[in-house]
Amino acid sequence: MVYGPKDTLRRFPEKLFELHEPKFLYSYNDTSGNEKVYVAVFEQYEKQINATITLTCIVECTNSHNRIEMKKSGGRMGFRGSSLSEEKNIESDVVDFIMDFSKRFGLSLQEIIEKKETENTDT
């Protein structure tokens, strides 16, 4: 979650997608104009592991905050010699942009960790 002034929050996704151009971008504006939702898919080819890493980034913009969710997928794991490199990947680039933009424009960041539901085993 990113909190701050409305104008700065609205500028955030535009700058993100300008600096890191997504492979696919979908945007939705609600009819009242108070909320915008962006779904961006970033792809990066990892030559070392011969696989493509995909990052799906959902940015929900409201007048009071931006909610950013990211999900990384793809690549190969578990094969000998296929460990991920220490080079910068698209996920770290996007996270670095979020941190830098927030710090530069005085926005407040808050990480929300979702609780995993546990099964009730009442016997």
Short mmCIF file of N, CA and C in Angstrom, two decimals:
data_model
loop_
_atom_site.label_atom_id
_atom_site.label_comp_id
_atom_site.label_asym_id
_atom_site.label_seq_id
_atom_site.Cartn_x
_atom_site.Cartn_y
_atom_site.Cartn_z
N MET A 1 0.85 -1.17 0.00
CA MET A 1 0.00 0.00 0.00
C MET A 1 0.89 1.24 0.00
N VAL A 2 0.52 2.21 -0.80
CA VAL A 2 1.24 3.47 -0.88
C VAL A 2 0.23 4.57 -0.60
N TYR A 3 0.54 5.42 0.38
CA TYR A 3 -0.35 6.51 0.77
C TYR A 3 0.29 7.84 0.45
N GLY A 4 -0.53 8.82 0.08
CA GLY A 4 0.00 10.15 -0.20
C GLY A 4 -1.03 11.01 -0.90
N PRO A 5 -0.58 12.16 -1.43
CA PRO A 5 -1.49 13.06 -2.14
C PRO A 5 -2.04 12.44 -3.42
N LYS A 6 -3.28 12.77 -3.75
CA LYS A 6 -3.98 12.17 -4.88
C LYS A 6 -3.23 12.34 -6.21
N ASP A 7 -2.73 13.54 -6.48
CA ASP A 7 -2.06 13.80 -7.76
C ASP A 7 -0.79 12.97 -7.91
N THR A 8 -0.05 12.82 -6.84
CA THR A 8 1.18 12.02 -6.88
C THR A 8 0.86 10.55 -7.04
N LEU A 9 -0.18 10.08 -6.37
CA LEU A 9 -0.58 8.68 -6.49
C LEU A 9 -1.03 8.36 -7.92
N ARG A 10 -1.72 9.30 -8.56
CA ARG A 10 -2.19 9.08 -9.93
C ARG A 10 -1.03 9.07 -10.93
N ARG A 11 0.03 9.79 -10.63
CA ARG A 11 1.19 9.86 -11.51
C ARG A 11 2.06 8.60 -11.41
N PHE A 12 1.96 7.90 -10.28
CA PHE A 12 2.80 6.74 -10.00
C PHE A 12 2.75 5.66 -11.09
N PRO A 13 1.56 5.12 -11.47
CA PRO A 13 1.57 4.05 -12.48
C PRO A 13 2.08 4.51 -13.84
N GLU A 14 1.78 5.76 -14.21
CA GLU A 14 2.25 6.27 -15.50
C GLU A 14 3.77 6.26 -15.56
N LYS A 15 4.42 6.71 -14.50
CA LYS A 15 5.88 6.74 -14.46
C LYS A 15 6.46 5.32 -14.42
N LEU A 16 5.81 4.43 -13.69
CA LEU A 16 6.28 3.04 -13.62
C LEU A 16 6.27 2.40 -14.99
N PHE A 17 5.15 2.55 -15.72
CA PHE A 17 5.03 1.90 -17.02
C PHE A 17 5.83 2.62 -18.10
N GLU A 18 6.19 3.88 -17.85
CA GLU A 18 7.05 4.60 -18.77
C GLU A 18 8.50 4.13 -18.63
N LEU A 19 8.94 3.95 -17.39
CA LEU A 19 10.31 3.53 -17.12
C LEU A 19 10.53 2.04 -17.40
N HIS A 20 9.57 1.22 -17.00
CA HIS A 20 9.64 -0.24 -17.21
C HIS A 20 8.43 -0.62 -18.06
N GLU A 21 8.62 -0.67 -19.36
CA GLU A 21 7.50 -0.91 -20.26
C GLU A 21 7.03 -2.37 -20.18
N PRO A 22 5.75 -2.57 -19.86
CA PRO A 22 5.24 -3.94 -19.77
C PRO A 22 4.98 -4.53 -21.15
N LYS A 23 4.97 -5.86 -21.21
CA LYS A 23 4.66 -6.55 -22.46
C LYS A 23 3.17 -6.38 -22.78
N PHE A 24 2.33 -6.47 -21.74
CA PHE A 24 0.89 -6.28 -21.88
C PHE A 24 0.43 -5.32 -20.79
N LEU A 25 -0.52 -4.44 -21.13
CA LEU A 25 -1.05 -3.49 -20.16
C LEU A 25 -2.54 -3.33 -20.38
N TYR A 26 -3.30 -3.50 -19.31
CA TYR A 26 -4.75 -3.31 -19.33
C TYR A 26 -5.08 -2.27 -18.28
N SER A 27 -5.93 -1.31 -18.62
CA SER A 27 -6.35 -0.32 -17.63
C SER A 27 -7.87 -0.23 -17.61
N TYR A 28 -8.39 0.03 -16.41
CA TYR A 28 -9.82 0.15 -16.20
C TYR A 28 -10.09 1.40 -15.38
N ASN A 29 -11.01 2.25 -15.84
CA ASN A 29 -11.46 3.42 -15.09
C ASN A 29 -12.91 3.20 -14.70
N ASP A 30 -13.22 3.34 -13.40
CA ASP A 30 -14.61 3.19 -13.01
C ASP A 30 -15.40 4.42 -13.47
N THR A 31 -16.71 4.30 -13.49
CA THR A 31 -17.56 5.36 -14.04
C THR A 31 -17.53 6.64 -13.22
N SER A 32 -17.26 6.55 -11.93
CA SER A 32 -17.23 7.76 -11.09
C SER A 32 -15.89 8.48 -11.21
N GLY A 33 -14.88 7.83 -11.76
CA GLY A 33 -13.57 8.46 -11.93
C GLY A 33 -12.72 8.46 -10.68
N ASN A 34 -13.17 7.79 -9.62
CA ASN A 34 -12.42 7.75 -8.36
C ASN A 34 -11.40 6.63 -8.29
N GLU A 35 -11.55 5.64 -9.15
CA GLU A 35 -10.66 4.49 -9.06
C GLU A 35 -10.18 4.07 -10.44
N LYS A 36 -8.90 3.73 -10.53
CA LYS A 36 -8.31 3.18 -11.74
C LYS A 36 -7.59 1.90 -11.37
N VAL A 37 -7.66 0.93 -12.24
CA VAL A 37 -6.98 -0.34 -12.02
C VAL A 37 -6.13 -0.63 -13.26
N TYR A 38 -4.86 -0.95 -13.02
CA TYR A 38 -3.94 -1.31 -14.09
C TYR A 38 -3.46 -2.74 -13.85
N VAL A 39 -3.44 -3.52 -14.91
CA VAL A 39 -2.86 -4.86 -14.86
C VAL A 39 -1.76 -4.89 -15.91
N ALA A 40 -0.53 -5.07 -15.45
CA ALA A 40 0.61 -5.08 -16.36
C ALA A 40 1.32 -6.42 -16.25
N VAL A 41 1.76 -6.93 -17.38
CA VAL A 41 2.52 -8.17 -17.42
C VAL A 41 3.90 -7.85 -17.98
N PHE A 42 4.90 -8.07 -17.16
CA PHE A 42 6.29 -7.85 -17.56
C PHE A 42 6.91 -9.21 -17.86
N GLU A 43 7.72 -9.28 -18.90
CA GLU A 43 8.44 -10.51 -19.22
C GLU A 43 9.92 -10.21 -19.33
N GLN A 44 10.72 -11.15 -18.86
CA GLN A 44 12.16 -11.01 -18.95
C GLN A 44 12.75 -12.38 -19.25
N TYR A 45 13.56 -12.44 -20.29
CA TYR A 45 14.20 -13.70 -20.66
C TYR A 45 15.49 -13.86 -19.87
N GLU A 46 15.62 -14.96 -19.18
CA GLU A 46 16.83 -15.29 -18.43
C GLU A 46 17.67 -16.24 -19.28
N LYS A 47 18.72 -15.71 -19.90
CA LYS A 47 19.54 -16.51 -20.79
C LYS A 47 20.24 -17.65 -20.06
N GLN A 48 20.65 -17.37 -18.82
CA GLN A 48 21.40 -18.37 -18.06
C GLN A 48 20.59 -19.64 -17.81
N ILE A 49 19.29 -19.50 -17.57
CA ILE A 49 18.46 -20.68 -17.31
C ILE A 49 17.57 -21.03 -18.49
N ASN A 50 17.69 -20.26 -19.60
CA ASN A 50 16.92 -20.50 -20.81
C ASN A 50 15.43 -20.58 -20.52
N ALA A 51 14.92 -19.58 -19.82
CA ALA A 51 13.51 -19.53 -19.48
C ALA A 51 13.06 -18.09 -19.36
N THR A 52 11.77 -17.90 -19.45
CA THR A 52 11.19 -16.56 -19.33
C THR A 52 10.56 -16.40 -17.95
N ILE A 53 10.89 -15.29 -17.30
CA ILE A 53 10.29 -14.94 -16.01
C ILE A 53 9.18 -13.94 -16.30
N THR A 54 8.00 -14.16 -15.73
CA THR A 54 6.86 -13.27 -15.93
C THR A 54 6.46 -12.67 -14.60
N LEU A 55 6.23 -11.36 -14.60
CA LEU A 55 5.77 -10.66 -13.40
C LEU A 55 4.46 -9.98 -13.73
N THR A 56 3.41 -10.36 -13.01
CA THR A 56 2.11 -9.71 -13.15
C THR A 56 1.98 -8.70 -12.03
N CYS A 57 1.69 -7.47 -12.39
CA CYS A 57 1.61 -6.37 -11.43
C CYS A 57 0.24 -5.73 -11.54
N ILE A 58 -0.51 -5.70 -10.44
CA ILE A 58 -1.83 -5.07 -10.39
C ILE A 58 -1.72 -3.84 -9.52
N VAL A 59 -2.09 -2.68 -10.08
CA VAL A 59 -2.04 -1.42 -9.35
C VAL A 59 -3.45 -0.86 -9.29
N GLU A 60 -3.99 -0.76 -8.07
CA GLU A 60 -5.31 -0.18 -7.84
C GLU A 60 -5.11 1.23 -7.30
N CYS A 61 -5.57 2.24 -8.05
CA CYS A 61 -5.39 3.63 -7.65
C CYS A 61 -6.71 4.20 -7.16
N THR A 62 -6.72 4.70 -5.94
CA THR A 62 -7.87 5.43 -5.41
C THR A 62 -7.38 6.82 -5.02
N ASN A 63 -8.29 7.65 -4.51
CA ASN A 63 -7.90 9.00 -4.12
C ASN A 63 -7.03 9.03 -2.88
N SER A 64 -7.05 7.98 -2.06
CA SER A 64 -6.30 8.00 -0.81
C SER A 64 -5.07 7.08 -0.81
N HIS A 65 -5.05 6.07 -1.68
CA HIS A 65 -3.92 5.14 -1.68
C HIS A 65 -3.81 4.38 -2.99
N ASN A 66 -2.66 3.77 -3.20
CA ASN A 66 -2.43 2.82 -4.30
C ASN A 66 -2.14 1.47 -3.67
N ARG A 67 -2.78 0.46 -4.18
CA ARG A 67 -2.51 -0.90 -3.72
C ARG A 67 -1.80 -1.63 -4.86
N ILE A 68 -0.65 -2.19 -4.55
CA ILE A 68 0.17 -2.85 -5.56
C ILE A 68 0.34 -4.31 -5.18
N GLU A 69 -0.03 -5.19 -6.10
CA GLU A 69 0.17 -6.62 -5.90
C GLU A 69 1.01 -7.15 -7.04
N MET A 70 2.00 -7.98 -6.68
CA MET A 70 2.88 -8.56 -7.70
C MET A 70 2.94 -10.07 -7.52
N LYS A 71 2.94 -10.77 -8.64
CA LYS A 71 3.07 -12.23 -8.62
C LYS A 71 4.05 -12.63 -9.71
N LYS A 72 5.11 -13.28 -9.30
CA LYS A 72 6.15 -13.74 -10.22
C LYS A 72 5.88 -15.19 -10.59
N SER A 73 6.09 -15.52 -11.87
CA SER A 73 5.90 -16.90 -12.31
C SER A 73 6.87 -17.19 -13.44
N GLY A 74 6.97 -18.45 -13.78
CA GLY A 74 7.84 -18.86 -14.87
C GLY A 74 9.22 -19.24 -14.37
N GLY A 75 10.11 -19.43 -15.30
CA GLY A 75 11.46 -19.86 -14.94
C GLY A 75 11.49 -21.35 -14.69
N ARG A 76 12.66 -21.81 -14.32
CA ARG A 76 12.82 -23.23 -14.00
C ARG A 76 13.48 -23.34 -12.65
N MET A 77 13.01 -24.26 -11.88
CA MET A 77 13.59 -24.51 -10.56
C MET A 77 13.80 -26.01 -10.40
N GLY A 78 14.82 -26.37 -9.66
CA GLY A 78 15.01 -27.76 -9.32
C GLY A 78 15.91 -28.55 -10.26
N PHE A 79 16.34 -27.96 -11.33
CA PHE A 79 17.24 -28.65 -12.24
C PHE A 79 18.67 -28.22 -11.93
N ARG A 80 19.57 -29.12 -12.10
CA ARG A 80 20.97 -28.81 -11.82
C ARG A 80 21.46 -27.70 -12.75
N GLY A 81 22.07 -26.70 -12.15
CA GLY A 81 22.58 -25.59 -12.94
C GLY A 81 21.54 -24.56 -13.31
N SER A 82 20.31 -24.67 -12.77
CA SER A 82 19.27 -23.73 -13.14
C SER A 82 18.94 -22.76 -12.03
N SER A 83 19.84 -22.58 -11.08
CA SER A 83 19.56 -21.64 -10.00
C SER A 83 19.51 -20.23 -10.57
N LEU A 84 18.67 -19.41 -9.99
CA LEU A 84 18.50 -18.06 -10.49
C LEU A 84 19.75 -17.24 -10.26
N SER A 85 20.07 -16.40 -11.19
CA SER A 85 21.27 -15.59 -11.10
C SER A 85 21.07 -14.45 -10.10
N GLU A 86 22.18 -13.86 -9.71
CA GLU A 86 22.14 -12.74 -8.78
C GLU A 86 21.95 -11.41 -9.51
N GLU A 87 21.79 -11.46 -10.82
CA GLU A 87 21.59 -10.24 -11.59
C GLU A 87 20.22 -9.65 -11.27
N LYS A 88 20.09 -8.35 -11.58
CA LYS A 88 18.81 -7.69 -11.35
C LYS A 88 17.76 -8.30 -12.26
N ASN A 89 16.60 -8.59 -11.71
CA ASN A 89 15.50 -9.08 -12.52
C ASN A 89 14.37 -8.05 -12.50
N ILE A 90 13.33 -8.30 -13.26
CA ILE A 90 12.25 -7.34 -13.42
C ILE A 90 11.52 -7.09 -12.09
N GLU A 91 11.42 -8.12 -11.25
CA GLU A 91 10.74 -7.94 -9.96
C GLU A 91 11.50 -6.96 -9.07
N SER A 92 12.82 -7.11 -8.99
CA SER A 92 13.60 -6.20 -8.16
C SER A 92 13.61 -4.80 -8.75
N ASP A 93 13.57 -4.67 -10.09
CA ASP A 93 13.50 -3.36 -10.72
C ASP A 93 12.21 -2.63 -10.35
N VAL A 94 11.09 -3.35 -10.37
CA VAL A 94 9.79 -2.74 -10.04
C VAL A 94 9.75 -2.36 -8.56
N VAL A 95 10.24 -3.23 -7.69
CA VAL A 95 10.25 -2.93 -6.25
C VAL A 95 11.16 -1.72 -5.97
N ASP A 96 12.32 -1.67 -6.63
CA ASP A 96 13.22 -0.53 -6.47
C ASP A 96 12.55 0.76 -6.93
N PHE A 97 11.79 0.71 -8.02
CA PHE A 97 11.08 1.90 -8.50
C PHE A 97 10.05 2.36 -7.48
N ILE A 98 9.30 1.41 -6.92
CA ILE A 98 8.28 1.76 -5.92
C ILE A 98 8.92 2.45 -4.72
N MET A 99 10.02 1.88 -4.22
CA MET A 99 10.71 2.46 -3.07
C MET A 99 11.27 3.85 -3.40
N ASP A 100 11.92 3.97 -4.56
CA ASP A 100 12.54 5.24 -4.95
C ASP A 100 11.49 6.33 -5.18
N PHE A 101 10.42 6.01 -5.90
CA PHE A 101 9.36 6.98 -6.17
C PHE A 101 8.71 7.44 -4.87
N SER A 102 8.46 6.49 -3.97
CA SER A 102 7.83 6.83 -2.69
C SER A 102 8.72 7.74 -1.85
N LYS A 103 10.01 7.42 -1.82
CA LYS A 103 10.94 8.23 -1.04
C LYS A 103 11.11 9.62 -1.65
N ARG A 104 11.20 9.69 -2.96
CA ARG A 104 11.43 10.95 -3.65
C ARG A 104 10.25 11.92 -3.49
N PHE A 105 9.03 11.41 -3.50
CA PHE A 105 7.85 12.27 -3.44
C PHE A 105 7.16 12.26 -2.07
N GLY A 106 7.81 11.68 -1.06
CA GLY A 106 7.29 11.73 0.31
C GLY A 106 6.04 10.91 0.54
N LEU A 107 5.92 9.79 -0.15
CA LEU A 107 4.78 8.91 0.05
C LEU A 107 5.07 7.93 1.17
N SER A 108 4.02 7.41 1.77
CA SER A 108 4.16 6.43 2.85
C SER A 108 3.92 5.03 2.30
N LEU A 109 4.84 4.13 2.60
CA LEU A 109 4.71 2.72 2.20
C LEU A 109 4.28 1.88 3.38
N GLN A 110 3.42 0.91 3.12
CA GLN A 110 3.02 -0.04 4.15
C GLN A 110 2.84 -1.40 3.51
N GLU A 111 3.58 -2.37 4.00
CA GLU A 111 3.46 -3.73 3.49
C GLU A 111 2.39 -4.46 4.27
N ILE A 112 1.46 -5.05 3.56
CA ILE A 112 0.39 -5.82 4.19
C ILE A 112 0.62 -7.28 3.86
N ILE A 113 0.83 -8.06 4.89
CA ILE A 113 1.05 -9.50 4.71
C ILE A 113 -0.27 -10.20 4.98
N GLU A 114 -0.77 -10.90 3.95
CA GLU A 114 -2.04 -11.58 4.10
C GLU A 114 -1.85 -12.84 4.92
N LYS A 115 -2.80 -13.06 5.81
CA LYS A 115 -2.75 -14.25 6.67
C LYS A 115 -3.18 -15.46 5.86
N LYS A 116 -2.43 -16.53 6.02
CA LYS A 116 -2.80 -17.78 5.37
C LYS A 116 -3.86 -18.46 6.23
N GLU A 117 -4.92 -18.91 5.54
CA GLU A 117 -5.99 -19.59 6.27
C GLU A 117 -5.54 -21.00 6.65
N THR A 118 -5.79 -21.36 7.88
CA THR A 118 -5.46 -22.71 8.31
C THR A 118 -6.74 -23.52 8.40
N GLU A 119 -6.61 -24.77 8.08
CA GLU A 119 -7.79 -25.65 8.12
C GLU A 119 -8.10 -26.01 9.57
N ASN A 120 -9.38 -26.04 9.87
CA ASN A 120 -9.84 -26.46 11.19
C ASN A 120 -10.03 -27.96 11.17
N THR A 121 -9.32 -28.66 12.00
CA THR A 121 -9.45 -30.12 12.04
C THR A 121 -10.05 -30.51 13.39
N ASP A 122 -11.31 -30.21 13.55
CA ASP A 122 -12.01 -30.60 14.79
C ASP A 122 -12.56 -32.00 14.60
N THR A 123 -12.08 -32.93 15.43
CA THR A 123 -12.54 -34.32 15.32
C THR A 123 -13.13 -34.78 16.61
#
